[in-house]
Amino acid sequence: MSQSAPATTLQDIIAHAKEYGFVFPSSEIYDGLQAVYDYGQNGVELKNNLKAAWWKSMTQLNDNIVGIDAAIFMHPLTWKASGHVDGFNDPMIDNKDSKKRYRADQLLEGKAEQLANEGKADEAKALLEKMGQLLSAEKLDEVRELIVAENIVCPVSGTANWTDVRQFNLMFSTQVGSVADDASQIYLRPETAQGIFVNFLNVQKSGRMKVPFGIAQIGKAFRNEIVARQFTFRMREFEQMEMQFFVRPGTEMEWYENWKETRLRFHKAIGLPAESLQYHDHEKLAHYANAAVDIEYKFPFGFREIEGIHSRTDFDLRNHQELSKKKLQYFDPNVDPETNKPYGNYIPYVVETSVGADRLFLATFCNAYTKETVGEDDKAKERLYLKIHPALAPVKAAVLPLVKKDGLAEIAQDISNSLKSSFRTVYDDGGAIGKRYTRQDLIGTPFCIAVDYETKEDNCVTIRHRDSTEQERVPIASLKEKIGQAVAIERILEAI
Ligand code: GAP
């Protein structure tokens, strides 16, 4: 019998991720680099599997979506056209006593959350609305006044001795070439989307794509986040999985609704429970959007965004067309039933889906972290394991000889070798079998295959299932198919 254990904290997650080779602080021997992380031997497998599930869900399940891989560096005018040079800012405020820097909007959002928790939902809503209005109108003095009026103090110094609110551009810049003048300044892309926009016609023409169609991409993005915390939730270097879906103007809201639903199904299909997911409509729309919603996951620190779905209008393509002086239009031969004439040339509208690979990783990891108390009274003991979807698990099967001697190790090695080409399999003969099961539980291996003396007689092995710990006896010859089916990425794709 099992009972539920105390709630998981972010500290539990960070410690487990480090101890079992999922995520390490970057350049840790030099005390790390704030908000930058490295994926370890198990983390990279889990992250790659998540990326593969996303990539296939986009490019394999949809005939009209293709992928690209654009460069991180782009012509600097890209970021002028996209609005990032002028508008990709966060409002920051410093506390003069503690010298700590905060995002002004996050201070106010924190206050609104506190009000909502105290049952003052109307006050919370009014505060967020007021903040949205002031930020949209760039009334930064009044944002500061609002912070003071709400008695918001610095959590470190406890004072309200605030500086003015200033805008802080989040883009990292660097120099290209050897001459350090303004003309050679370029940016590290703050989103992957622009690599798709500038290639819109290249892909449309070379792929003979017809609207509606989409372009998908996975790649690194960089933001000089003011407040970087909550582990891999907010990083300065991270990975995005974005898809821009080009549609005929006027049809964008249908597609927006469609992608909203499809993307939620994806998150459920990878194993995130429905009750831990929710939509959150944006209070303050980004400079490019006419509708936007977040899909949020319930992290140990509350519901937070993992994916954004944005109706971006023709903002990006139109601005690129204007600045580059290159036509970015599509000729639509379909007949408009109202005019009886072809729709003709237009700049498509865009519905974007944008999910962070690192946030998806963190959500999957938090969801998988399972602590149970097994047994009762003096026999009660705690069991910890990662309940990762079998198709996403870093290792799919571990082959464990009961003992190393009497030929059992050789049989186990042979089994491991025969499975390796189909899915990630490891061989482990170190220590008591119970300890070896635990080792695999802690990294989320769904199947352990035990080789014992009977195996020599009946050519069968015992499969031990991670979640139930139940054991079943199966012929060696059936392992590849049986485990292969359970760990195939198709299991996720079929569930979307
Ligand atoms: N192209 C649209 C765009 O970039 P966004 O809402 O700023 O929209 C999309 O970012 C997704 O990228 C977010 O939902 C999140 O998953 C991820 N993301 C954004 N900033 C991040 C950061 N600093 N660290 C980790 N992931 C981040």
PDB file of C-alpha atoms and ligand atoms in Angstrom, residues 88 190-191 193 223 225 232-236 238 240 242 244 288 305-308 310 312 352 354-356 358-359, ligand 1:
ATOM      1  CA  PHE A  88      12.122  44.124 -26.244  1.00  0.00           C
ATOM      2  CA  PRO A 190      16.291  36.491 -28.473  1.00  0.00           C
ATOM      3  CA  GLU A 191      13.770  34.218 -30.251  1.00  0.00           C
ATOM      4  CA  ALA A 193      10.977  32.932 -34.824  1.00  0.00           C
ATOM      5  CA  ARG A 223      18.013  36.887 -23.200  1.00  0.00           C
ATOM      6  CA  GLU A 225      17.007  38.303 -18.028  1.00  0.00           C
ATOM      7  CA  THR A 232      15.977  26.192 -15.703  1.00  0.00           C
ATOM      8  CA  PHE A 233      12.670  28.063 -15.774  1.00  0.00           C
ATOM      9  CA  ARG A 234      14.292  31.397 -16.578  1.00  0.00           C
ATOM     10  CA  MET A 235      17.678  31.134 -18.190  1.00  0.00           C
ATOM     11  CA  ARG A 236      19.888  33.511 -20.129  1.00  0.00           C
ATOM     12  CA  PHE A 238      17.831  28.509 -23.531  1.00  0.00           C
ATOM     13  CA  GLN A 240      12.950  27.240 -28.062  1.00  0.00           C
ATOM     14  CA  GLU A 242       8.754  27.378 -32.378  1.00  0.00           C
ATOM     15  CA  GLN A 244       5.031  29.808 -37.383  1.00  0.00           C
ATOM     16  CA  TYR A 288       3.436  41.888 -32.345  1.00  0.00           C
ATOM     17  CA  GLU A 305       4.077  29.581 -18.606  1.00  0.00           C
ATOM     18  CA  ILE A 306       5.612  26.737 -20.573  1.00  0.00           C
ATOM     19  CA  GLU A 307       4.289  27.688 -24.009  1.00  0.00           C
ATOM     20  CA  GLY A 308       2.910  30.764 -25.714  1.00  0.00           C
ATOM     21  CA  HIS A 310       0.312  34.050 -30.370  1.00  0.00           C
ATOM     22  CA  ARG A 312       1.095  37.666 -34.662  1.00  0.00           C
ATOM     23  CA  GLU A 352       2.817  31.033 -33.616  1.00  0.00           C
ATOM     24  CA  SER A 354       6.413  28.718 -28.981  1.00  0.00           C
ATOM     25  CA  VAL A 355       7.502  26.337 -26.260  1.00  0.00           C
ATOM     26  CA  GLY A 356      10.736  26.395 -24.308  1.00  0.00           C
ATOM     27  CA  ASP A 358      14.058  23.761 -21.008  1.00  0.00           C
ATOM     28  CA  ARG A 359      10.733  24.650 -19.413  1.00  0.00           C
TER      29      ARG A 359
HETATM   30  N1  GAP B   1       8.634  33.875 -30.381  1.00  0.00           N
HETATM   31  C1  GAP B   1       7.787  34.150 -29.296  1.00  0.00           C
HETATM   32  C2  GAP B   1       8.471  34.129 -28.008  1.00  0.00           C
HETATM   33  O1  GAP B   1       9.678  34.063 -27.935  1.00  0.00           O
HETATM   34  P1  GAP B   1       8.033  34.103 -25.427  1.00  0.00           P
HETATM   35  O2  GAP B   1       6.743  33.937 -24.687  1.00  0.00           O
HETATM   36  O3  GAP B   1       8.915  35.220 -25.074  1.00  0.00           O
HETATM   37  O4  GAP B   1       7.619  34.151 -26.964  1.00  0.00           O
HETATM   38  C3  GAP B   1       8.312  31.537 -25.705  1.00  0.00           C
HETATM   39  O5  GAP B   1       8.857  32.749 -25.292  1.00  0.00           O
HETATM   40  C4  GAP B   1       8.715  30.415 -24.787  1.00  0.00           C
HETATM   41  O6  GAP B   1      10.131  30.386 -24.650  1.00  0.00           O
HETATM   42  C5  GAP B   1       8.182  30.560 -23.374  1.00  0.00           C
HETATM   43  O7  GAP B   1       6.884  30.025 -23.253  1.00  0.00           O
HETATM   44  C6  GAP B   1       9.188  29.757 -22.570  1.00  0.00           C
HETATM   45  O8  GAP B   1       8.845  28.382 -22.591  1.00  0.00           O
HETATM   46  C7  GAP B   1      10.475  29.949 -23.343  1.00  0.00           C
HETATM   47  N2  GAP B   1      11.309  30.977 -22.679  1.00  0.00           N
HETATM   48  C8  GAP B   1      11.228  32.318 -22.829  1.00  0.00           C
HETATM   49  N3  GAP B   1      12.154  32.924 -22.064  1.00  0.00           N
HETATM   50  C9  GAP B   1      12.840  31.944 -21.424  1.00  0.00           C
HETATM   51  C10 GAP B   1      13.929  31.928 -20.486  1.00  0.00           C
HETATM   52  N4  GAP B   1      14.517  33.040 -20.095  1.00  0.00           N
HETATM   53  N5  GAP B   1      14.364  30.724 -20.029  1.00  0.00           N
HETATM   54  C11 GAP B   1      13.786  29.578 -20.438  1.00  0.00           C
HETATM   55  N6  GAP B   1      12.771  29.535 -21.316  1.00  0.00           N
HETATM   56  C12 GAP B   1      12.296  30.692 -21.809  1.00  0.00           C
END
